[in-house]
Short mmCIF file of C-alpha atoms in Angstrom, two decimals:
data_model
loop_
_atom_site.label_atom_id
_atom_site.label_comp_id
_atom_site.label_asym_id
_atom_site.label_seq_id
_atom_site.Cartn_x
_atom_site.Cartn_y
_atom_site.Cartn_z
CA MET A 1 -3.67 26.64 -17.48
CA SER A 2 -2.42 24.06 -14.96
CA LYS A 3 1.15 24.33 -16.31
CA ARG A 4 1.05 28.11 -15.89
CA ILE A 5 -0.20 27.80 -12.32
CA THR A 6 2.55 25.27 -11.49
CA LEU A 7 5.20 27.50 -13.03
CA LEU A 8 3.92 30.51 -11.10
CA ALA A 9 3.96 28.51 -7.85
CA CYS A 10 7.55 27.43 -8.49
CA LEU A 11 8.60 31.00 -9.25
CA LEU A 12 6.92 32.30 -6.10
CA GLY A 13 8.51 29.52 -4.04
CA CYS A 14 11.93 30.29 -5.46
CA LEU A 15 11.44 34.03 -4.88
CA THR A 16 10.46 33.48 -1.26
CA SER A 17 13.42 31.16 -0.74
CA CYS A 18 15.90 33.46 -2.40
CA GLN A 19 14.82 36.31 -0.13
CA SER A 20 15.81 34.24 2.92
CA GLU A 21 19.13 32.84 1.68
CA LYS A 22 22.08 32.90 4.00
CA ASP A 23 24.97 34.93 2.66
CA SER A 24 27.25 31.91 2.46
CA GLY A 25 27.95 31.95 -1.27
CA GLY A 26 26.68 28.38 -1.50
CA GLN A 27 28.38 25.43 -3.16
CA GLU A 28 28.67 24.08 -6.66
CA VAL A 29 27.86 20.38 -7.05
CA THR A 30 28.80 18.71 -10.33
CA LEU A 31 26.91 15.54 -11.22
CA THR A 32 28.61 13.36 -13.85
CA ASN A 33 26.72 10.48 -15.43
CA THR A 34 29.46 7.92 -16.09
CA SER A 35 27.10 5.59 -17.98
CA SER A 36 25.74 5.52 -21.54
CA VAL A 37 22.17 5.56 -20.20
CA ASN A 38 19.98 8.67 -20.17
CA LEU A 39 18.96 9.00 -16.53
CA VAL A 40 15.48 10.25 -15.71
CA GLU A 41 14.85 11.19 -12.07
CA LYS A 42 18.05 9.54 -10.91
CA ALA A 43 18.37 9.40 -7.13
CA ILE A 44 21.17 11.69 -5.91
CA SER A 45 22.30 11.30 -2.29
CA ILE A 46 25.11 13.42 -0.85
CA LYS A 47 26.48 12.60 2.59
CA ARG A 48 26.75 15.43 5.11
CA GLY A 49 30.49 14.90 5.36
CA GLU A 50 30.85 15.70 1.66
CA LEU A 51 29.24 19.11 2.16
CA THR A 52 31.99 20.68 4.25
CA GLY A 53 30.57 24.15 3.70
CA ALA A 54 27.17 23.32 5.20
CA PRO A 55 26.45 25.88 7.95
CA ASP A 56 25.26 24.94 11.42
CA GLY A 57 21.79 25.76 12.67
CA GLU A 58 18.29 25.00 11.43
CA LEU A 59 18.64 25.75 7.74
CA TYR A 60 17.18 24.21 4.59
CA PRO A 61 18.69 23.40 1.20
CA LEU A 62 17.90 25.35 -1.94
CA VAL A 63 19.17 23.44 -4.97
CA LEU A 64 19.14 25.28 -8.31
CA SER A 65 19.78 23.79 -11.73
CA GLN A 66 22.08 25.41 -14.29
CA ARG A 67 19.02 27.15 -15.72
CA GLY A 68 18.06 28.46 -12.30
CA ASP A 69 15.14 26.08 -11.73
CA THR A 70 14.47 24.99 -8.16
CA ILE A 71 15.01 21.23 -7.64
CA PRO A 72 12.93 19.64 -4.85
CA ALA A 73 15.45 18.53 -2.23
CA GLN A 74 15.43 17.45 1.40
CA LEU A 75 17.69 16.69 4.34
CA ASP A 76 17.24 13.23 5.87
CA ASP A 77 18.16 12.06 9.36
CA LEU A 78 18.65 8.33 8.79
CA ASP A 79 20.09 7.28 12.16
CA GLY A 80 17.64 9.06 14.44
CA ASP A 81 20.16 11.33 16.18
CA ASN A 82 18.23 14.50 15.26
CA LYS A 83 20.96 15.61 12.86
CA TRP A 84 20.59 15.29 9.10
CA ASP A 85 22.83 12.75 7.38
CA GLU A 86 22.09 13.15 3.66
CA LEU A 87 20.98 15.72 1.13
CA PHE A 88 18.65 13.97 -1.32
CA PHE A 89 17.01 14.90 -4.64
CA VAL A 90 16.30 13.34 -8.05
CA LYS A 91 17.78 14.71 -11.26
CA ASP A 92 17.70 14.05 -15.01
CA LEU A 93 21.18 13.55 -16.49
CA PRO A 94 22.12 12.87 -20.13
CA ALA A 95 24.17 9.82 -21.07
CA ASN A 96 27.87 10.43 -20.46
CA GLY A 97 27.00 14.00 -19.51
CA GLU A 98 27.20 16.24 -16.51
CA GLU A 99 25.38 19.14 -14.89
CA THR A 100 26.37 21.50 -12.14
CA VAL A 101 23.75 22.49 -9.58
CA HIS A 102 24.06 25.30 -7.06
CA LEU A 103 23.35 24.63 -3.38
CA LYS A 104 22.43 27.43 -1.00
CA TRP A 105 21.04 27.43 2.53
CA ILE A 106 17.85 29.22 3.53
CA ASP A 107 15.91 29.99 6.72
CA THR A 108 12.55 28.57 5.62
CA PRO A 109 11.81 25.46 3.57
CA VAL A 110 10.34 25.62 0.07
CA ASN A 111 6.89 24.04 -0.12
CA PHE A 112 7.35 21.46 -2.89
CA GLU A 113 4.76 19.20 -4.48
CA LYS A 114 4.39 16.00 -2.45
CA ARG A 115 5.62 13.07 -4.56
CA THR A 116 6.24 10.50 -1.81
CA SER A 117 4.31 9.68 1.33
CA VAL A 118 4.06 7.33 4.32
CA ARG A 119 0.75 6.54 6.01
CA PHE A 120 0.82 5.06 9.51
CA GLY A 121 -2.01 5.04 12.02
CA VAL A 122 -2.38 3.24 15.36
CA ARG A 123 -5.20 2.57 17.82
CA SER A 124 -4.50 1.34 21.34
CA SER A 125 -7.72 -0.53 22.09
CA VAL A 126 -10.82 -1.98 20.46
CA GLU A 127 -12.71 1.18 21.47
CA GLY A 128 -9.95 3.52 20.37
CA LYS A 129 -9.74 5.59 17.21
CA VAL A 130 -6.80 5.51 14.84
CA GLN A 131 -4.28 8.29 15.43
CA PRO A 132 -1.43 9.25 13.09
CA ALA A 133 1.93 8.08 14.43
CA THR A 134 5.58 8.14 13.42
CA SER A 135 6.63 5.06 15.42
CA ASP A 136 5.28 2.11 17.37
CA THR A 137 6.40 -1.12 19.05
CA PHE A 138 4.48 -4.32 18.33
CA TYR A 139 4.86 -7.11 20.92
CA ALA A 140 4.59 -10.88 20.48
CA HIS A 141 1.26 -11.27 22.32
CA GLU A 142 -0.51 -8.47 20.41
CA LEU A 143 -1.59 -10.45 17.34
CA PRO A 144 -4.97 -9.18 16.08
CA GLY A 145 -6.53 -12.65 16.40
CA VAL A 146 -5.60 -12.67 20.09
CA MET A 147 -6.43 -9.04 20.93
CA GLY A 148 -9.69 -9.05 18.99
CA TYR A 149 -8.96 -5.99 16.85
CA GLN A 150 -6.53 -4.70 14.23
CA PRO A 151 -4.30 -2.04 15.81
CA TYR A 152 -2.95 -0.60 12.56
CA GLN A 153 -4.40 1.38 9.70
CA THR A 154 -3.89 -0.73 6.53
CA ASP A 155 -2.48 -3.50 8.82
CA GLY A 156 0.74 -1.48 9.13
CA PRO A 157 2.56 1.32 7.32
CA SER A 158 1.93 2.07 3.66
CA TRP A 159 4.25 4.09 1.45
CA GLU A 160 3.92 5.42 -2.07
CA ASN A 161 5.23 7.69 -4.78
CA ASP A 162 3.61 9.15 -7.89
CA LYS A 163 3.52 5.71 -9.58
CA VAL A 164 2.70 2.96 -7.07
CA GLY A 165 2.07 2.19 -3.41
CA PHE A 166 3.02 -0.62 -1.04
CA ARG A 167 2.19 -1.72 2.49
CA HIS A 168 3.78 -3.88 5.19
CA TYR A 169 1.79 -6.10 7.54
CA LEU A 170 3.26 -4.95 10.86
CA ASP A 171 0.74 -7.13 12.73
CA GLY A 172 3.13 -10.10 12.94
CA ARG A 173 2.88 -11.34 9.34
CA ASN A 174 5.60 -9.05 7.89
CA SER A 175 4.42 -9.46 4.31
CA LYS A 176 4.59 -6.70 1.70
CA ASP A 177 1.58 -5.87 -0.47
CA VAL A 178 0.83 -3.60 -3.46
CA PHE A 179 -1.48 -0.61 -3.79
CA GLY A 180 -2.12 -0.06 -7.48
CA LYS A 181 -2.43 3.63 -8.37
CA LYS A 182 -4.37 5.27 -11.19
CA VAL A 183 -3.25 8.81 -10.27
CA SER A 184 0.01 10.63 -9.59
CA TYR A 185 -1.18 12.42 -6.45
CA MET A 186 -0.89 10.83 -3.01
CA SER A 187 -3.80 8.63 -1.91
CA PRO A 188 -6.04 9.92 0.92
CA ASP A 189 -4.99 9.62 4.56
CA SER A 190 -8.36 7.97 5.23
CA VAL A 191 -7.44 4.78 3.38
CA GLY A 192 -7.84 1.94 5.88
CA ILE A 193 -10.15 3.70 8.36
CA ASN A 194 -13.88 4.45 8.38
CA GLN A 195 -15.67 7.69 9.22
CA GLU A 196 -15.57 6.82 12.93
CA GLY A 197 -11.79 6.58 12.82
CA VAL A 198 -11.71 2.77 13.23
CA THR A 199 -9.56 0.43 11.15
CA GLU A 200 -11.49 -0.91 8.18
CA ASP A 201 -10.62 -2.87 5.07
CA ASN A 202 -11.94 -0.33 2.55
CA TYR A 203 -9.05 -0.57 0.11
CA HIS A 204 -10.09 -3.76 -1.69
CA VAL A 205 -12.65 -1.76 -3.66
CA MET A 206 -11.79 0.55 -6.54
CA GLU A 207 -11.46 4.23 -5.68
CA ALA A 208 -10.41 7.21 -7.77
CA TRP A 209 -6.79 6.76 -6.63
CA GLY A 210 -6.69 2.94 -7.06
CA ARG A 211 -6.90 -0.04 -4.68
CA ASP A 212 -5.09 -2.98 -3.10
CA ILE A 213 -4.44 -5.37 -5.99
CA LEU A 214 -2.27 -8.24 -4.72
CA SER A 215 -3.38 -11.46 -3.03
CA VAL A 216 -0.62 -12.22 -0.51
CA GLY A 217 -1.97 -15.14 1.54
CA ASN A 218 0.77 -16.96 3.49
CA SER A 219 3.55 -15.69 1.25
CA VAL A 220 5.70 -12.73 2.27
CA GLY A 221 4.34 -10.77 -0.68
CA ILE A 222 6.58 -8.82 -3.03
CA GLY A 223 9.98 -8.15 -1.45
CA GLY A 224 9.28 -9.61 1.99
CA ILE A 225 12.12 -11.46 3.73
CA ALA A 226 12.71 -14.84 5.37
CA LEU A 227 15.65 -17.17 6.05
CA MET A 228 16.51 -20.69 5.05
CA ILE A 229 18.40 -22.25 7.93
CA GLY A 230 20.14 -25.30 6.54
CA ASP A 231 17.32 -26.77 4.44
CA THR A 232 14.46 -25.40 6.58
CA LEU A 233 12.34 -22.37 5.70
CA ALA A 234 11.95 -19.91 8.58
CA ARG A 235 9.29 -17.20 8.39
CA LEU A 236 10.05 -13.87 10.05
CA GLY A 237 6.85 -13.68 12.07
CA VAL A 238 3.66 -15.70 11.86
CA THR A 239 0.38 -16.09 9.97
CA GLN A 240 -3.15 -15.01 10.86
CA ALA A 241 -3.82 -18.48 12.30
CA ASP A 242 -1.11 -18.22 14.99
CA SER A 243 -1.62 -17.04 18.57
CA LEU A 244 1.94 -15.98 19.51
CA ASN A 245 4.57 -14.23 17.42
CA ASN A 246 8.10 -15.66 17.11
CA VAL A 247 9.49 -12.12 17.25
CA ASP A 248 9.53 -10.69 20.79
CA SER A 249 9.08 -7.09 19.66
CA THR A 250 9.10 -5.11 16.43
CA PHE A 251 9.94 -1.42 16.49
CA PHE A 252 8.80 0.63 13.50
CA GLN A 253 9.59 4.26 12.74
CA ILE A 254 9.31 6.77 9.92
CA LEU A 255 12.80 8.15 9.36
CA SER A 256 11.84 10.62 6.65
CA GLU A 257 8.79 11.69 4.67
CA GLY A 258 9.47 14.32 2.06
CA PRO A 259 8.73 15.50 -1.48
CA ALA A 260 11.73 13.63 -2.92
CA ARG A 261 12.04 10.56 -0.68
CA SER A 262 10.38 8.68 2.16
CA VAL A 263 12.32 6.24 4.37
CA ILE A 264 10.98 3.81 6.99
CA ASN A 265 12.71 1.37 9.34
CA TYR A 266 11.83 -1.89 11.14
CA GLN A 267 13.83 -3.48 13.96
CA TYR A 268 12.89 -7.05 14.84
CA HIS A 269 14.18 -7.99 18.28
CA ASN A 270 14.67 -11.59 19.39
CA TRP A 271 13.37 -13.50 16.39
CA LYS A 272 13.51 -17.14 17.54
CA PRO A 273 13.20 -19.70 14.74
CA LEU A 274 14.57 -23.25 15.27
CA ASN A 275 15.92 -22.46 18.75
CA ARG A 276 17.98 -19.58 17.39
CA ASN A 277 17.88 -15.90 18.23
CA TYR A 278 18.35 -13.22 15.58
CA GLU A 279 18.23 -9.45 15.44
CA VAL A 280 16.92 -8.18 12.09
CA GLU A 281 16.65 -4.71 10.58
CA GLU A 282 14.89 -3.55 7.42
CA THR A 283 15.09 -0.09 5.87
CA THR A 284 12.69 0.75 3.05
CA SER A 285 12.82 3.81 0.82
CA ILE A 286 10.91 5.19 -2.15
CA TRP A 287 11.44 8.16 -4.45
CA PRO A 288 9.49 9.51 -7.45
CA GLY A 289 9.34 8.15 -10.95
CA MET A 290 9.67 4.38 -10.45
CA TYR A 291 7.18 1.53 -9.99
CA ALA A 292 9.34 0.15 -7.20
CA TYR A 293 10.76 0.55 -3.73
CA LYS A 294 14.23 -0.10 -2.37
CA ASN A 295 14.76 -2.41 0.60
CA SER A 296 17.72 -3.24 2.81
CA ALA A 297 17.88 -6.25 5.15
CA ARG A 298 20.51 -6.80 7.85
CA PHE A 299 20.87 -9.74 10.26
CA SER A 300 22.83 -10.17 13.50
CA HIS A 301 23.84 -13.42 15.28
CA LEU A 302 24.02 -15.50 12.10
CA GLN A 303 25.70 -18.90 12.48
CA GLY A 304 26.84 -19.38 8.89
CA ASP A 305 24.29 -21.87 7.53
CA GLU A 306 21.65 -19.28 6.66
CA THR A 307 20.44 -18.10 3.24
CA LEU A 308 18.44 -14.91 2.85
CA LEU A 309 15.12 -15.41 1.03
CA ILE A 310 13.30 -12.61 -0.82
CA GLY A 311 9.68 -13.37 -1.73
CA LEU A 312 7.75 -12.96 -4.97
CA VAL A 313 4.19 -14.23 -4.46
CA ASN A 314 2.87 -16.57 -7.17
CA SER A 315 -0.57 -17.48 -5.79
CA GLU A 316 -2.45 -16.11 -8.82
CA THR A 317 -0.24 -17.28 -11.67
CA GLN A 318 0.75 -20.53 -13.32
CA GLN A 319 3.26 -18.77 -15.55
CA PRO A 320 6.93 -19.68 -15.08
CA LEU A 321 9.36 -17.30 -13.45
CA THR A 322 11.68 -15.40 -15.78
CA GLU A 323 15.30 -14.97 -14.68
CA ILE A 324 17.30 -12.19 -16.39
CA ALA A 325 20.98 -11.35 -15.91
CA THR A 326 21.20 -7.63 -16.76
CA ASP A 327 24.82 -6.63 -16.14
CA ASP A 328 27.54 -7.11 -13.55
CA LYS A 329 25.39 -5.60 -10.80
CA TYR A 330 21.87 -7.04 -10.90
CA VAL A 331 19.77 -10.13 -11.61
CA ILE A 332 16.04 -9.83 -12.27
CA LEU A 333 13.32 -12.30 -11.28
CA LEU A 334 10.03 -11.50 -13.01
CA THR A 335 6.45 -12.72 -13.43
CA HIS A 336 3.64 -11.32 -15.56
CA ASP A 337 0.05 -12.50 -15.63
CA LYS A 338 -3.49 -11.59 -14.63
CA GLN A 339 -2.29 -12.09 -11.08
CA SER A 340 -4.20 -9.40 -9.21
CA TYR A 341 -7.18 -10.24 -6.97
CA ASN A 342 -9.53 -12.67 -8.75
CA LYS A 343 -7.18 -12.53 -11.76
CA GLU A 344 -8.95 -9.36 -12.87
CA TRP A 345 -6.01 -7.26 -14.16
CA TRP A 346 -2.60 -7.69 -15.72
CA LEU A 347 0.13 -7.22 -13.15
CA GLY A 348 3.88 -7.55 -13.51
CA LEU A 349 5.98 -8.30 -10.43
CA ALA A 350 9.76 -8.31 -10.24
CA LEU A 351 12.75 -8.35 -7.93
CA ILE A 352 16.00 -6.58 -8.85
CA LEU A 353 18.68 -8.39 -6.86
CA PRO A 354 22.42 -7.86 -6.27
CA LYS A 355 24.28 -10.23 -8.57
CA GLU A 356 27.20 -10.74 -6.16
CA ALA A 357 24.87 -12.16 -3.50
CA TYR A 358 22.43 -14.03 -5.77
CA ARG A 359 22.36 -17.81 -5.36
CA GLY A 360 19.40 -18.76 -7.55
CA TYR A 361 15.78 -19.25 -6.55
CA MET A 362 13.37 -21.88 -5.29
CA LYS A 363 9.64 -22.41 -5.09
CA ALA A 364 7.98 -22.42 -1.69
CA PRO A 365 5.51 -25.17 -0.74
CA GLU A 366 1.86 -24.84 -1.77
CA THR A 367 0.77 -24.90 1.88
CA GLY A 368 2.26 -23.93 5.22
CA SER A 369 3.40 -20.79 7.03
CA LEU A 370 5.53 -19.68 4.07
CA SER A 371 3.87 -20.81 0.85
CA LYS A 372 2.76 -19.94 -2.69
CA SER A 373 5.83 -17.93 -3.54
CA TYR A 374 9.02 -17.86 -5.52
CA LEU A 375 11.93 -17.26 -3.18
CA ALA A 376 15.15 -15.66 -4.35
CA LYS A 377 18.17 -17.05 -2.50
CA LEU A 378 20.92 -14.63 -1.50
CA LYS A 379 24.15 -14.91 0.42
CA VAL A 380 23.86 -13.13 3.75
CA GLU A 381 26.64 -12.19 6.18
CA LYS A 382 26.43 -11.04 9.78
CA ASP A 383 25.63 -7.32 10.10
CA LYS A 384 26.13 -6.71 6.36
CA PRO A 385 23.05 -5.15 4.69
CA VAL A 386 21.69 -6.72 1.49
CA GLU A 387 19.99 -4.17 -0.79
CA TYR A 388 17.46 -4.93 -3.52
CA TYR A 389 14.37 -3.53 -5.28
CA ALA A 390 10.77 -4.76 -5.60
CA VAL A 391 8.73 -3.73 -8.67
CA ALA A 392 5.00 -3.78 -9.45
CA GLY A 393 3.51 -2.68 -12.79
CA TRP A 394 -0.33 -2.62 -12.99
CA GLU A 395 -2.22 -2.17 -16.23
CA LEU A 396 -4.39 0.64 -14.79
CA SER A 397 -1.25 2.60 -13.90
CA ASP A 398 0.18 2.19 -17.40
CA GLU A 399 -1.76 0.26 -20.04
CA GLY A 400 1.56 -0.88 -21.49
CA PHE A 401 1.91 -3.22 -18.53
CA ARG A 402 -0.70 -5.47 -20.17
CA ASN A 403 2.13 -6.61 -22.43
CA PRO A 404 4.72 -8.91 -20.82
CA ALA A 405 7.46 -7.66 -23.16
CA TYR A 406 6.69 -4.06 -22.19
CA PHE A 407 6.92 -4.84 -18.48
CA GLN A 408 10.12 -6.80 -18.95
CA GLU A 409 11.70 -3.93 -20.87
CA TYR A 410 10.62 -1.50 -18.15
CA VAL A 411 12.30 -3.58 -15.45
CA ARG A 412 15.44 -4.00 -17.56
CA SER A 413 15.62 -0.24 -18.10
CA LEU A 414 15.04 0.44 -14.41
CA ALA A 415 17.87 -1.94 -13.47
CA LYS A 416 20.20 -0.14 -15.88
CA LYS A 417 19.25 3.21 -14.38
CA LEU A 418 19.80 1.92 -10.86
CA SER A 419 23.22 0.51 -11.71
CA ALA A 420 24.37 3.71 -13.48
CA GLU A 421 27.04 5.49 -11.43
CA VAL A 422 26.92 9.26 -10.91
CA LYS A 423 30.13 10.93 -9.82
CA ILE A 424 29.50 13.76 -7.36
CA THR A 425 32.01 16.59 -7.02
CA VAL A 426 31.42 19.31 -4.43
CA GLU A 427 33.21 22.65 -4.71
CA GLU A 428 33.10 25.58 -2.30
#
């Protein structure tokens, strides 16, 4: 019955959309999988400049497969100028095969199933209630231990897809945590607040959707960033024990939240480790079908003796790190153990890193402001983004993740899918 209802909803959505199409004839977009890998929900991003036939005005994309099925798609403004930059959707493509989709423009958007989400709530005082927000600036003196309250729902933004969720501690710590999911639907907006609308840690208990499963401590979590300046570790931000941040201000904003992709951005202004002054930017994105998120880190004012560090917390495991060279594009760092809170569940963690920038890994100290973590070392250049992926596979999301070989094969397969090139040809 549920499949019939879904099909009917899709048909009604397509019918409504087709009735409001602009008489532009549309465009044919041919997607060619140049790899020998079958691609499932492959991310397809088409720059605005490639769609020369895109009409002006407030219109929405209608993407149809060769069979006439509607493909959930969205337009994303990634630079904040109030003009869309990319058309984005995910698509299955056979190995060494191609498919042509038809793009038309319509007056009203199709209401697709929500398969990605960002949650971000802010309160301005200890008496205030959390309000949904799309952006906020966090200043150096506003650490929760100093102000006497936590200003952010879930300590900062959380983002998820149909497989897994993550969160970022915007409150000065700048670590990245994992929300394990047992369901494909999006978790409730009330996660991280109580009935009075006040921030509350209510996500370390099991709910129908899942729970927070990772113990982060003084690491930067899974995929968090730091620098090594010479031989000295430099944390971007501080720990809960500190009273003043080493970042003057952090600006956060949601760039896009849609059925096919969500994108968020952080700008760290005047980070001052070791008498230096850096500008740092992170852009994080997630799309359906993967137990992972994509991250991009960019640094300004580098002096040449810096190494980018990407964290993989190891506080709940004594197992060694596994290093895997997959192909010419990526290197994988991976752990698997009962490394959730209180070592209760099997959890696999991994980083998929660009091979051209990879310079090995190190182990952080057992104590200190950046500790209990493996740290991937990557070459970093001034104003040049470094892109990578962070992966988390929990046994209650997929019981196969209890098996280390299963998790390793999943990460290998994901890396192959990510490195597969799709040629995009747009015809009028």
